[in-house]
JSON list of C-alpha atoms and ligand atoms in Angstrom, two decimals:
[
{"chain": "A", "resi": 557, "resn": "MET", "atom": "CA", "xyz": [197.25, 105.44, 258.42]},
{"chain": "A", "resi": 558, "resn": "LEU", "atom": "CA", "xyz": [193.54, 104.56, 258.95]},
{"chain": "A", "resi": 559, "resn": "SER", "atom": "CA", "xyz": [191.96, 102.66, 256.68]},
{"chain": "A", "resi": 560, "resn": "ARG", "atom": "CA", "xyz": [188.12, 103.08, 256.24]},
{"chain": "A", "resi": 561, "resn": "THR", "atom": "CA", "xyz": [187.45, 101.92, 252.86]},
{"chain": "A", "resi": 562, "resn": "PRO", "atom": "CA", "xyz": [188.20, 98.57, 250.79]},
{"chain": "A", "resi": 563, "resn": "GLU", "atom": "CA", "xyz": [190.26, 101.10, 248.44]},
{"chain": "A", "resi": 564, "resn": "ASP", "atom": "CA", "xyz": [192.14, 102.31, 251.47]},
{"chain": "A", "resi": 565, "resn": "VAL", "atom": "CA", "xyz": [193.07, 98.65, 252.62]},
{"chain": "A", "resi": 566, "resn": "ALA", "atom": "CA", "xyz": [194.14, 97.88, 248.94]},
{"chain": "A", "resi": 567, "resn": "ALA", "atom": "CA", "xyz": [196.62, 100.97, 248.92]},
{"chain": "A", "resi": 568, "resn": "HIS", "atom": "CA", "xyz": [197.97, 100.89, 252.37]},
{"chain": "A", "resi": 569, "resn": "ALA", "atom": "CA", "xyz": [198.62, 97.07, 252.29]},
{"chain": "A", "resi": 570, "resn": "ALA", "atom": "CA", "xyz": [200.39, 97.45, 248.89]},
{"chain": "A", "resi": 571, "resn": "ALA", "atom": "CA", "xyz": [202.42, 100.61, 250.29]},
{"chain": "A", "resi": 572, "resn": "ALA", "atom": "CA", "xyz": [203.70, 98.69, 253.35]},
{"chain": "A", "resi": 573, "resn": "PRO", "atom": "CA", "xyz": [207.75, 98.60, 253.12]},
{"chain": "A", "resi": 574, "resn": "ASP", "atom": "CA", "xyz": [207.72, 95.90, 255.97]},
{"chain": "A", "resi": 575, "resn": "LEU", "atom": "CA", "xyz": [205.99, 94.15, 258.28]},
{"chain": "A", "resi": 576, "resn": "THR", "atom": "CA", "xyz": [206.21, 96.87, 261.15]},
{"chain": "A", "resi": 577, "resn": "VAL", "atom": "CA", "xyz": [204.56, 99.22, 258.96]},
{"chain": "A", "resi": 578, "resn": "LEU", "atom": "CA", "xyz": [202.01, 96.45, 258.06]},
{"chain": "A", "resi": 579, "resn": "ASP", "atom": "CA", "xyz": [201.11, 95.52, 261.09]},
{"chain": "A", "resi": 580, "resn": "ALA", "atom": "CA", "xyz": [200.52, 98.96, 262.34]},
{"chain": "A", "resi": 581, "resn": "GLY", "atom": "CA", "xyz": [198.06, 99.43, 259.25]},
{"chain": "A", "resi": 582, "resn": "VAL", "atom": "CA", "xyz": [196.08, 96.33, 260.07]},
{"chain": "A", "resi": 583, "resn": "ALA", "atom": "CA", "xyz": [195.53, 97.42, 263.73]},
{"chain": "A", "resi": 584, "resn": "ASP", "atom": "CA", "xyz": [194.28, 100.85, 262.36]},
{"chain": "A", "resi": 585, "resn": "CYS", "atom": "CA", "xyz": [191.64, 99.44, 259.98]},
{"chain": "A", "resi": 586, "resn": "PHE", "atom": "CA", "xyz": [187.94, 100.26, 259.97]},
{"chain": "A", "resi": 587, "resn": "ALA", "atom": "CA", "xyz": [187.23, 99.20, 256.36]},
{"chain": "A", "resi": 588, "resn": "CYS", "atom": "CA", "xyz": [184.45, 96.73, 257.44]},
{"chain": "A", "resi": 589, "resn": "PRO", "atom": "CA", "xyz": [181.32, 98.22, 258.84]},
{"chain": "A", "resi": 590, "resn": "ARG", "atom": "CA", "xyz": [179.83, 95.25, 260.58]},
{"chain": "A", "resi": 591, "resn": "LEU", "atom": "CA", "xyz": [183.03, 93.99, 262.14]},
{"chain": "A", "resi": 592, "resn": "VAL", "atom": "CA", "xyz": [183.93, 97.32, 263.39]},
{"chain": "A", "resi": 593, "resn": "THR", "atom": "CA", "xyz": [180.68, 97.45, 265.26]},
{"chain": "A", "resi": 594, "resn": "TRP", "atom": "CA", "xyz": [181.03, 93.85, 266.43]},
{"chain": "A", "resi": 595, "resn": "ARG", "atom": "CA", "xyz": [184.62, 94.11, 267.90]},
{"chain": "A", "resi": 596, "resn": "GLU", "atom": "CA", "xyz": [183.79, 97.16, 269.53]},
{"chain": "A", "resi": 597, "resn": "GLU", "atom": "CA", "xyz": [180.34, 95.83, 271.07]},
{"chain": "A", "resi": 598, "resn": "VAL", "atom": "CA", "xyz": [182.34, 92.77, 272.40]},
{"chain": "A", "resi": 599, "resn": "ALA", "atom": "CA", "xyz": [184.86, 94.74, 273.47]},
{"chain": "A", "resi": 600, "resn": "ALA", "atom": "CA", "xyz": [182.46, 96.85, 275.42]},
{"chain": "A", "resi": 601, "resn": "THR", "atom": "CA", "xyz": [180.14, 94.28, 276.72]},
{"chain": "A", "resi": 602, "resn": "LYS", "atom": "CA", "xyz": [183.06, 91.67, 277.42]},
{"chain": "A", "resi": 603, "resn": "ARG", "atom": "CA", "xyz": [182.56, 88.19, 278.85]},
{"chain": "A", "resi": 604, "resn": "ALA", "atom": "CA", "xyz": [181.96, 87.78, 282.69]},
{"chain": "A", "resi": 605, "resn": "ALA", "atom": "CA", "xyz": [185.22, 86.10, 283.23]},
{"chain": "A", "resi": 606, "resn": "PHE", "atom": "CA", "xyz": [186.99, 88.85, 281.39]},
{"chain": "A", "resi": 607, "resn": "ARG", "atom": "CA", "xyz": [185.52, 91.85, 282.93]},
{"chain": "A", "resi": 608, "resn": "ASP", "atom": "CA", "xyz": [188.61, 93.21, 284.65]},
{"chain": "A", "resi": 609, "resn": "TRP", "atom": "CA", "xyz": [190.22, 93.50, 281.05]},
{"chain": "A", "resi": 610, "resn": "THR", "atom": "CA", "xyz": [190.54, 96.22, 278.85]},
{"chain": "A", "resi": 611, "resn": "TYR", "atom": "CA", "xyz": [189.62, 94.50, 275.50]},
{"chain": "A", "resi": 612, "resn": "TRP", "atom": "CA", "xyz": [191.87, 95.64, 272.39]},
{"chain": "A", "resi": 613, "resn": "GLY", "atom": "CA", "xyz": [188.52, 95.64, 270.24]},
{"chain": "A", "resi": 614, "resn": "ARG", "atom": "CA", "xyz": [190.69, 96.14, 267.00]},
{"chain": "A", "resi": 615, "resn": "PRO", "atom": "CA", "xyz": [192.14, 94.08, 264.02]},
{"chain": "A", "resi": 616, "resn": "ILE", "atom": "CA", "xyz": [194.59, 91.60, 264.88]},
{"chain": "A", "resi": 617, "resn": "PRO", "atom": "CA", "xyz": [197.93, 91.67, 263.00]},
{"chain": "A", "resi": 618, "resn": "GLY", "atom": "CA", "xyz": [200.15, 88.70, 262.37]},
{"chain": "A", "resi": 619, "resn": "PHE", "atom": "CA", "xyz": [202.69, 87.35, 264.84]},
{"chain": "A", "resi": 620, "resn": "GLY", "atom": "CA", "xyz": [206.26, 85.94, 264.60]},
{"chain": "A", "resi": 621, "resn": "PRO", "atom": "CA", "xyz": [209.32, 86.68, 262.83]},
{"chain": "A", "resi": 622, "resn": "ALA", "atom": "CA", "xyz": [209.58, 88.51, 259.55]},
{"chain": "A", "resi": 623, "resn": "ASP", "atom": "CA", "xyz": [211.86, 85.87, 258.10]},
{"chain": "A", "resi": 624, "resn": "ALA", "atom": "CA", "xyz": [209.80, 82.92, 258.88]},
{"chain": "A", "resi": 625, "resn": "PRO", "atom": "CA", "xyz": [209.69, 79.94, 256.48]},
{"chain": "A", "resi": 626, "resn": "ILE", "atom": "CA", "xyz": [206.60, 78.77, 257.78]},
{"chain": "A", "resi": 627, "resn": "VAL", "atom": "CA", "xyz": [203.27, 80.46, 258.05]},
{"chain": "A", "resi": 628, "resn": "ILE", "atom": "CA", "xyz": [200.30, 79.16, 259.86]},
{"chain": "A", "resi": 629, "resn": "LEU", "atom": "CA", "xyz": [197.13, 80.59, 258.29]},
{"chain": "A", "resi": 630, "resn": "GLY", "atom": "CA", "xyz": [193.92, 80.92, 260.25]},
{"chain": "A", "resi": 631, "resn": "LEU", "atom": "CA", "xyz": [190.43, 82.04, 259.70]},
{"chain": "A", "resi": 632, "resn": "ALA", "atom": "CA", "xyz": [189.78, 85.15, 262.13]},
{"chain": "A", "resi": 633, "resn": "PRO", "atom": "CA", "xyz": [190.36, 86.11, 265.45]},
{"chain": "A", "resi": 634, "resn": "ALA", "atom": "CA", "xyz": [188.18, 85.02, 268.51]},
{"chain": "A", "resi": 635, "resn": "ALA", "atom": "CA", "xyz": [185.80, 87.58, 269.94]},
{"chain": "A", "resi": 636, "resn": "HIS", "atom": "CA", "xyz": [187.00, 86.79, 273.60]},
{"chain": "A", "resi": 637, "resn": "GLY", "atom": "CA", "xyz": [190.52, 85.63, 272.56]},
{"chain": "A", "resi": 638, "resn": "GLY", "atom": "CA", "xyz": [192.64, 87.57, 270.12]},
{"chain": "A", "resi": 639, "resn": "ASN", "atom": "CA", "xyz": [190.15, 90.61, 270.18]},
{"chain": "A", "resi": 640, "resn": "ARG", "atom": "CA", "xyz": [190.64, 90.99, 273.76]},
{"chain": "A", "resi": 641, "resn": "THR", "atom": "CA", "xyz": [194.23, 90.20, 274.02]},
{"chain": "A", "resi": 642, "resn": "GLY", "atom": "CA", "xyz": [195.13, 91.73, 271.03]},
{"chain": "A", "resi": 643, "resn": "ARG", "atom": "CA", "xyz": [197.35, 88.71, 269.89]},
{"chain": "A", "resi": 644, "resn": "ILE", "atom": "CA", "xyz": [196.21, 86.18, 267.38]},
{"chain": "A", "resi": 645, "resn": "PHE", "atom": "CA", "xyz": [195.04, 82.94, 269.04]},
{"chain": "A", "resi": 646, "resn": "THR", "atom": "CA", "xyz": [195.86, 84.43, 272.38]},
{"chain": "A", "resi": 647, "resn": "GLY", "atom": "CA", "xyz": [193.78, 83.92, 275.35]},
{"chain": "A", "resi": 648, "resn": "ASP", "atom": "CA", "xyz": [191.48, 81.15, 273.93]},
{"chain": "A", "resi": 649, "resn": "ARG", "atom": "CA", "xyz": [191.04, 77.38, 274.15]},
{"chain": "A", "resi": 650, "resn": "SER", "atom": "CA", "xyz": [192.16, 77.33, 270.21]},
{"chain": "A", "resi": 651, "resn": "GLY", "atom": "CA", "xyz": [195.54, 79.09, 271.17]},
{"chain": "A", "resi": 652, "resn": "ASP", "atom": "CA", "xyz": [196.10, 76.65, 273.76]},
{"chain": "A", "resi": 653, "resn": "VAL", "atom": "CA", "xyz": [196.02, 73.89, 271.50]},
{"chain": "A", "resi": 654, "resn": "LEU", "atom": "CA", "xyz": [197.95, 75.41, 268.64]},
{"chain": "A", "resi": 655, "resn": "PHE", "atom": "CA", "xyz": [200.83, 76.80, 270.76]},
{"chain": "A", "resi": 656, "resn": "ALA", "atom": "CA", "xyz": [201.24, 73.90, 272.88]},
{"chain": "A", "resi": 657, "resn": "ALA", "atom": "CA", "xyz": [201.98, 71.88, 269.60]},
{"chain": "A", "resi": 658, "resn": "LEU", "atom": "CA", "xyz": [204.18, 74.70, 268.32]},
{"chain": "A", "resi": 659, "resn": "HIS", "atom": "CA", "xyz": [206.09, 74.42, 271.20]},
{"chain": "A", "resi": 660, "resn": "ARG", "atom": "CA", "xyz": [206.43, 70.73, 271.30]},
{"chain": "A", "resi": 661, "resn": "ALA", "atom": "CA", "xyz": [207.64, 71.05, 267.57]},
{"chain": "A", "resi": 662, "resn": "GLY", "atom": "CA", "xyz": [210.18, 73.53, 269.12]},
{"chain": "A", "resi": 663, "resn": "LEU", "atom": "CA", "xyz": [208.60, 76.27, 267.08]},
{"chain": "A", "resi": 664, "resn": "ALA", "atom": "CA", "xyz": [207.52, 78.29, 270.38]},
{"chain": "A", "resi": 665, "resn": "ASN", "atom": "CA", "xyz": [209.54, 79.39, 273.38]},
{"chain": "A", "resi": 666, "resn": "GLN", "atom": "CA", "xyz": [206.60, 78.32, 275.65]},
{"chain": "A", "resi": 667, "resn": "PRO", "atom": "CA", "xyz": [203.44, 76.24, 275.55]},
{"chain": "A", "resi": 668, "resn": "THR", "atom": "CA", "xyz": [200.79, 78.89, 276.61]},
{"chain": "A", "resi": 669, "resn": "SER", "atom": "CA", "xyz": [199.36, 81.85, 275.07]},
{"chain": "A", "resi": 670, "resn": "VAL", "atom": "CA", "xyz": [197.74, 84.22, 277.68]},
{"chain": "A", "resi": 671, "resn": "SER", "atom": "CA", "xyz": [198.50, 87.92, 276.69]},
{"chain": "A", "resi": 672, "resn": "ALA", "atom": "CA", "xyz": [200.49, 89.98, 274.56]},
{"chain": "A", "resi": 673, "resn": "ASP", "atom": "CA", "xyz": [202.98, 90.35, 277.11]},
{"chain": "A", "resi": 674, "resn": "ASP", "atom": "CA", "xyz": [203.63, 86.79, 278.30]},
{"chain": "A", "resi": 675, "resn": "GLY", "atom": "CA", "xyz": [206.75, 86.50, 276.81]},
{"chain": "A", "resi": 676, "resn": "LEU", "atom": "CA", "xyz": [205.86, 84.04, 274.15]},
{"chain": "A", "resi": 677, "resn": "GLU", "atom": "CA", "xyz": [208.33, 84.34, 271.07]},
{"chain": "A", "resi": 678, "resn": "LEU", "atom": "CA", "xyz": [207.84, 81.98, 267.80]},
{"chain": "A", "resi": 679, "resn": "ARG", "atom": "CA", "xyz": [210.65, 80.70, 266.03]},
{"chain": "A", "resi": 680, "resn": "HIS", "atom": "CA", "xyz": [210.61, 80.27, 262.36]},
{"chain": "A", "resi": 681, "resn": "THR", "atom": "CA", "xyz": [206.90, 80.53, 262.12]},
{"chain": "A", "resi": 682, "resn": "ARG", "atom": "CA", "xyz": [204.51, 83.29, 261.52]},
{"chain": "A", "resi": 683, "resn": "VAL", "atom": "CA", "xyz": [200.75, 83.07, 262.44]},
{"chain": "A", "resi": 684, "resn": "PHE", "atom": "CA", "xyz": [198.02, 85.18, 260.99]},
{"chain": "A", "resi": 685, "resn": "SER", "atom": "CA", "xyz": [194.65, 85.10, 259.60]},
{"chain": "A", "resi": 686, "resn": "ALA", "atom": "CA", "xyz": [192.80, 85.59, 256.31]},
{"chain": "A", "resi": 687, "resn": "VAL", "atom": "CA", "xyz": [190.30, 88.11, 258.35]},
{"chain": "A", "resi": 688, "resn": "ARG", "atom": "CA", "xyz": [191.89, 90.20, 260.83]},
{"chain": "A", "resi": 689, "resn": "CYS", "atom": "CA", "xyz": [188.80, 91.08, 262.81]},
{"chain": "A", "resi": 690, "resn": "ALA", "atom": "CA", "xyz": [186.64, 88.91, 264.97]},
{"chain": "A", "resi": 691, "resn": "PRO", "atom": "CA", "xyz": [183.33, 88.20, 263.12]},
{"chain": "A", "resi": 692, "resn": "PRO", "atom": "CA", "xyz": [180.06, 87.18, 264.53]},
{"chain": "A", "resi": 693, "resn": "ASP", "atom": "CA", "xyz": [179.69, 83.31, 264.89]},
{"chain": "A", "resi": 694, "resn": "ASN", "atom": "CA", "xyz": [183.29, 83.06, 263.46]},
{"chain": "A", "resi": 695, "resn": "LYS", "atom": "CA", "xyz": [181.72, 83.64, 260.00]},
{"chain": "A", "resi": 696, "resn": "PRO", "atom": "CA", "xyz": [183.00, 86.55, 258.09]},
{"chain": "A", "resi": 697, "resn": "LEU", "atom": "CA", "xyz": [180.91, 87.53, 254.99]},
{"chain": "A", "resi": 698, "resn": "PRO", "atom": "CA", "xyz": [182.30, 87.16, 251.48]},
{"chain": "A", "resi": 699, "resn": "VAL", "atom": "CA", "xyz": [182.71, 90.77, 251.11]},
{"chain": "A", "resi": 700, "resn": "GLU", "atom": "CA", "xyz": [184.62, 91.06, 254.44]},
{"chain": "A", "resi": 701, "resn": "ARG", "atom": "CA", "xyz": [187.15, 88.42, 253.23]},
{"chain": "A", "resi": 702, "resn": "ASP", "atom": "CA", "xyz": [187.73, 90.02, 249.89]},
{"chain": "A", "resi": 703, "resn": "THR", "atom": "CA", "xyz": [188.07, 93.59, 251.89]},
{"chain": "A", "resi": 704, "resn": "CYS", "atom": "CA", "xyz": [190.62, 92.01, 254.31]},
{"chain": "A", "resi": 705, "resn": "ALA", "atom": "CA", "xyz": [192.59, 90.33, 251.68]},
{"chain": "A", "resi": 706, "resn": "PRO", "atom": "CA", "xyz": [195.14, 92.88, 250.78]},
{"chain": "A", "resi": 707, "resn": "TRP", "atom": "CA", "xyz": [196.65, 92.55, 254.17]},
{"chain": "A", "resi": 708, "resn": "MET", "atom": "CA", "xyz": [197.15, 88.83, 253.74]},
{"chain": "A", "resi": 709, "resn": "ARG", "atom": "CA", "xyz": [198.49, 88.98, 250.41]},
{"chain": "A", "resi": 710, "resn": "ARG", "atom": "CA", "xyz": [200.93, 91.92, 251.27]},
{"chain": "A", "resi": 711, "resn": "GLU", "atom": "CA", "xyz": [201.96, 89.84, 254.50]},
{"chain": "A", "resi": 712, "resn": "ILE", "atom": "CA", "xyz": [202.91, 86.88, 252.32]},
{"chain": "A", "resi": 713, "resn": "SER", "atom": "CA", "xyz": [204.57, 89.16, 249.82]},
{"chain": "A", "resi": 714, "resn": "LEU", "atom": "CA", "xyz": [207.18, 90.47, 252.43]},
{"chain": "A", "resi": 715, "resn": "LEU", "atom": "CA", "xyz": [207.43, 86.92, 253.85]},
{"chain": "A", "resi": 716, "resn": "ARG", "atom": "CA", "xyz": [208.01, 85.57, 250.30]},
{"chain": "A", "resi": 717, "resn": "PRO", "atom": "CA", "xyz": [212.19, 85.33, 250.29]},
{"chain": "A", "resi": 718, "resn": "THR", "atom": "CA", "xyz": [212.07, 82.99, 253.20]},
{"chain": "A", "resi": 719, "resn": "LEU", "atom": "CA", "xyz": [208.64, 81.37, 253.15]},
{"chain": "A", "resi": 720, "resn": "ARG", "atom": "CA", "xyz": [208.58, 77.46, 252.31]},
{"chain": "A", "resi": 721, "resn": "VAL", "atom": "CA", "xyz": [205.61, 76.27, 253.55]},
{"chain": "A", "resi": 722, "resn": "VAL", "atom": "CA", "xyz": [201.63, 77.24, 254.61]},
{"chain": "A", "resi": 723, "resn": "VAL", "atom": "CA", "xyz": [199.68, 75.60, 256.83]},
{"chain": "A", "resi": 724, "resn": "ALA", "atom": "CA", "xyz": [195.99, 76.31, 256.36]},
{"chain": "A", "resi": 725, "resn": "LEU", "atom": "CA", "xyz": [193.93, 75.80, 259.45]},
{"chain": "A", "resi": 726, "resn": "GLY", "atom": "CA", "xyz": [190.74, 74.77, 258.08]},
{"chain": "A", "resi": 727, "resn": "ALA", "atom": "CA", "xyz": [188.61, 74.99, 254.73]},
{"chain": "A", "resi": 728, "resn": "PHE", "atom": "CA", "xyz": [188.23, 79.06, 255.38]},
{"chain": "A", "resi": 729, "resn": "ALA", "atom": "CA", "xyz": [192.22, 79.46, 255.36]},
{"chain": "A", "resi": 730, "resn": "TRP", "atom": "CA", "xyz": [192.46, 76.62, 252.65]},
{"chain": "A", "resi": 731, "resn": "ALA", "atom": "CA", "xyz": [190.21, 78.43, 249.91]},
{"chain": "A", "resi": 732, "resn": "ALA", "atom": "CA", "xyz": [192.06, 82.38, 250.92]},
{"chain": "A", "resi": 733, "resn": "TRP", "atom": "CA", "xyz": [195.33, 80.71, 249.75]},
{"chain": "A", "resi": 734, "resn": "TRP", "atom": "CA", "xyz": [194.53, 80.09, 246.18]},
{"chain": "A", "resi": 735, "resn": "PRO", "atom": "CA", "xyz": [193.89, 83.99, 245.08]},
{"chain": "A", "resi": 736, "resn": "ALA", "atom": "CA", "xyz": [196.98, 84.91, 247.17]},
{"chain": "A", "resi": 737, "resn": "LEU", "atom": "CA", "xyz": [198.91, 82.40, 245.42]},
{"chain": "A", "resi": 738, "resn": "THR", "atom": "CA", "xyz": [197.87, 83.95, 241.93]},
{"chain": "A", "resi": 739, "resn": "SER", "atom": "CA", "xyz": [198.22, 87.36, 243.29]},
{"chain": "A", "resi": 740, "resn": "VAL", "atom": "CA", "xyz": [201.80, 86.96, 245.12]},
{"chain": "A", "resi": 741, "resn": "TYR", "atom": "CA", "xyz": [203.46, 84.21, 243.17]},
{"chain": "A", "resi": 742, "resn": "GLY", "atom": "CA", "xyz": [201.85, 84.73, 239.69]},
{"chain": "A", "resi": 743, "resn": "VAL", "atom": "CA", "xyz": [200.93, 81.14, 239.29]},
{"chain": "A", "resi": 744, "resn": "GLN", "atom": "CA", "xyz": [197.49, 79.51, 238.99]},
{"chain": "A", "resi": 745, "resn": "PRO", "atom": "CA", "xyz": [196.10, 76.95, 241.22]},
{"chain": "A", "resi": 746, "resn": "PRO", "atom": "CA", "xyz": [195.90, 73.28, 240.27]},
{"chain": "A", "resi": 747, "resn": "VAL", "atom": "CA", "xyz": [192.67, 72.62, 238.15]},
{"chain": "A", "resi": 748, "resn": "PRO", "atom": "CA", "xyz": [190.57, 71.23, 239.81]},
{"chain": "A", "resi": 749, "resn": "ARG", "atom": "CA", "xyz": [191.48, 72.94, 242.85]},
{"chain": "A", "resi": 750, "resn": "PRO", "atom": "CA", "xyz": [192.46, 70.50, 245.56]},
{"chain": "A", "resi": 751, "resn": "ALA", "atom": "CA", "xyz": [189.68, 69.94, 248.23]},
{"chain": "A", "resi": 752, "resn": "PHE", "atom": "CA", "xyz": [190.85, 70.50, 251.73]},
{"chain": "A", "resi": 753, "resn": "GLY", "atom": "CA", "xyz": [191.36, 67.75, 253.93]},
{"chain": "A", "resi": 754, "resn": "HIS", "atom": "CA", "xyz": [193.63, 67.13, 257.02]},
{"chain": "A", "resi": 755, "resn": "GLY", "atom": "CA", "xyz": [197.13, 66.19, 255.79]},
{"chain": "A", "resi": 756, "resn": "VAL", "atom": "CA", "xyz": [196.68, 66.91, 252.32]},
{"chain": "A", "resi": 757, "resn": "ARG", "atom": "CA", "xyz": [199.88, 68.46, 250.65]},
{"chain": "A", "resi": 758, "resn": "VAL", "atom": "CA", "xyz": [199.81, 70.62, 247.45]},
{"chain": "A", "resi": 759, "resn": "SER", "atom": "CA", "xyz": [202.77, 71.48, 245.56]},
{"chain": "A", "resi": 760, "resn": "VAL", "atom": "CA", "xyz": [202.76, 74.16, 242.89]},
{"chain": "A", "resi": 761, "resn": "PRO", "atom": "CA", "xyz": [206.31, 74.80, 241.23]},
{"chain": "A", "resi": 762, "resn": "GLY", "atom": "CA", "xyz": [207.30, 78.50, 242.30]},
{"chain": "A", "resi": 763, "resn": "ALA", "atom": "CA", "xyz": [205.24, 78.76, 245.29]},
{"chain": "A", "resi": 764, "resn": "PRO", "atom": "CA", "xyz": [205.38, 77.37, 249.03]},
{"chain": "A", "resi": 765, "resn": "GLU", "atom": "CA", "xyz": [203.88, 73.88, 249.81]},
{"chain": "A", "resi": 766, "resn": "LEU", "atom": "CA", "xyz": [200.49, 74.14, 251.09]},
{"chain": "A", "resi": 767, "resn": "LEU", "atom": "CA", "xyz": [199.46, 71.57, 254.07]},
{"chain": "A", "resi": 768, "resn": "GLY", "atom": "CA", "xyz": [195.99, 71.49, 255.19]},
{"chain": "A", "resi": 769, "resn": "CYS", "atom": "CA", "xyz": [195.11, 71.08, 258.91]},
{"chain": "A", "resi": 770, "resn": "TYR", "atom": "CA", "xyz": [192.08, 70.83, 260.63]},
{"chain": "A", "resi": 771, "resn": "HIS", "atom": "CA", "xyz": [191.08, 73.67, 262.68]},
{"chain": "A", "resi": 772, "resn": "VAL", "atom": "CA", "xyz": [192.39, 74.17, 266.21]},
{"chain": "A", "resi": 773, "resn": "SER", "atom": "CA", "xyz": [188.74, 74.91, 267.37]},
{"chain": "A", "resi": 774, "resn": "GLN", "atom": "CA", "xyz": [187.18, 73.77, 270.14]},
{"chain": "A", "resi": 775, "resn": "GLN", "atom": "CA", "xyz": [184.73, 71.99, 267.96]},
{"chain": "A", "resi": 776, "resn": "ASN", "atom": "CA", "xyz": [187.44, 69.89, 266.54]},
{"chain": "A", "resi": 777, "resn": "THR", "atom": "CA", "xyz": [189.95, 69.33, 269.53]},
{"chain": "A", "resi": 778, "resn": "PHE", "atom": "CA", "xyz": [187.32, 68.64, 272.05]},
{"chain": "A", "resi": 779, "resn": "THR", "atom": "CA", "xyz": [185.25, 65.99, 269.80]},
{"chain": "A", "resi": 780, "resn": "GLY", "atom": "CA", "xyz": [188.75, 64.28, 269.10]},
{"chain": "A", "resi": 781, "resn": "ARG", "atom": "CA", "xyz": [188.55, 65.05, 265.21]},
{"chain": "A", "resi": 782, "resn": "LEU", "atom": "CA", "xyz": [191.90, 66.89, 265.84]},
{"chain": "A", "resi": 783, "resn": "THR", "atom": "CA", "xyz": [194.26, 65.47, 268.08]},
{"chain": "A", "resi": 784, "resn": "PRO", "atom": "CA", "xyz": [197.76, 66.69, 269.58]},
{"chain": "A", "resi": 785, "resn": "ALA", "atom": "CA", "xyz": [199.17, 63.73, 267.66]},
{"chain": "A", "resi": 786, "resn": "MET", "atom": "CA", "xyz": [197.61, 64.79, 264.53]},
{"chain": "A", "resi": 787, "resn": "LEU", "atom": "CA", "xyz": [199.05, 68.49, 264.99]},
{"chain": "A", "resi": 788, "resn": "ASP", "atom": "CA", "xyz": [202.25, 67.23, 265.92]},
{"chain": "A", "resi": 789, "resn": "ASP", "atom": "CA", "xyz": [202.48, 65.16, 262.54]},
{"chain": "A", "resi": 790, "resn": "VAL", "atom": "CA", "xyz": [201.73, 68.22, 260.54]},
{"chain": "A", "resi": 791, "resn": "PHE", "atom": "CA", "xyz": [204.37, 70.50, 262.21]},
{"chain": "A", "resi": 792, "resn": "ASP", "atom": "CA", "xyz": [206.72, 67.73, 261.69]},
{"chain": "A", "resi": 793, "resn": "SER", "atom": "CA", "xyz": [205.84, 67.66, 258.12]},
{"chain": "A", "resi": 794, "resn": "ALA", "atom": "CA", "xyz": [205.91, 71.58, 257.88]},
{"chain": "A", "resi": 795, "resn": "LYS", "atom": "CA", "xyz": [209.46, 71.68, 259.43]},
{"chain": "A", "resi": 796, "resn": "ARG", "atom": "CA", "xyz": [210.83, 68.95, 256.83]},
{"chain": "A", "resi": 797, "resn": "LEU", "atom": "CA", "xyz": [209.51, 70.76, 254.13]},
{"chain": "A", "resi": 798, "resn": "ALA", "atom": "CA", "xyz": [210.87, 74.28, 255.35]},
{"chain": "A", "resi": 799, "resn": "GLY", "atom": "CA", "xyz": [214.26, 72.61, 255.90]},
{"chain": "A", "resi": 800, "resn": "LEU", "atom": "CA", "xyz": [214.24, 72.63, 259.71]},
{"chain": "A", "resi": 801, "resn": "ALA", "atom": "CA", "xyz": [214.31, 69.08, 260.29]},
{"chain": "B", "resi": 1037, "resn": "SF4", "atom": "S1", "xyz": [188.15, 92.30, 258.66]},
{"chain": "B", "resi": 1037, "resn": "SF4", "atom": "FE1", "xyz": [190.34, 93.35, 257.71]},
{"chain": "B", "resi": 1037, "resn": "SF4", "atom": "S2", "xyz": [189.67, 94.75, 256.29]},
{"chain": "B", "resi": 1037, "resn": "SF4", "atom": "FE2", "xyz": [187.94, 94.48, 257.63]},
{"chain": "B", "resi": 1037, "resn": "SF4", "atom": "S3", "xyz": [187.85, 96.21, 259.36]},
{"chain": "B", "resi": 1037, "resn": "SF4", "atom": "FE3", "xyz": [189.13, 94.06, 259.86]},
{"chain": "B", "resi": 1037, "resn": "SF4", "atom": "S4", "xyz": [191.20, 94.59, 259.35]},
{"chain": "B", "resi": 1037, "resn": "SF4", "atom": "FE4", "xyz": [189.96, 95.95, 258.28]}
]
């Protein structure tokens, strides 16, 4: 089920009956020419530290159980993280911070995430990004965001029976949530739209709670803008809102 155009993405995402089929469809997507070129170029040139790796070089599906009440929504995979290992937030500093926090919260069976076969399992939580391919400079173009959106919306739709809370990592994921809210839940965002902020919570009747969290990027964690304690607070809130604590 290769997707080569935005129309393919929309059709294949809508037709996916479950997350297994959806994940396979995501991995076979070639709909954004710039991102396909970039992900393959990065996979071929590699970073010196990873020269022995065979990079994944494809889109990155979601990770975590199909009946998760908590979703963690990121921006896009990292060029030498997910794009190398084939699993979201795996093999980079952002993932180190994120999965250590999920482990402290009891939402992951181990604190590290280094490769797709490292034994990591998530509990009650599924992680995916608004854009599924690594973009240059971590900046997808608006057309790429829009082309990729059906994958995310279908993933939310398939999780809907159990989904209670969405943690948006950063302003990009926060903004990506609103169209999904309307598309999947048939409800309009508040007017004016709440601005992204760390710890901001938005409740819309009939939809999951939305929690804002600074992105786990090195830019935020190295500078202390986002600390482990701040992440712990967000995941405590997420668990409480999901009925897990
Ligand atoms: S960003 Fe999304 S739509 Fe574009 S090629 Fe990657 S998976 Fe496909």
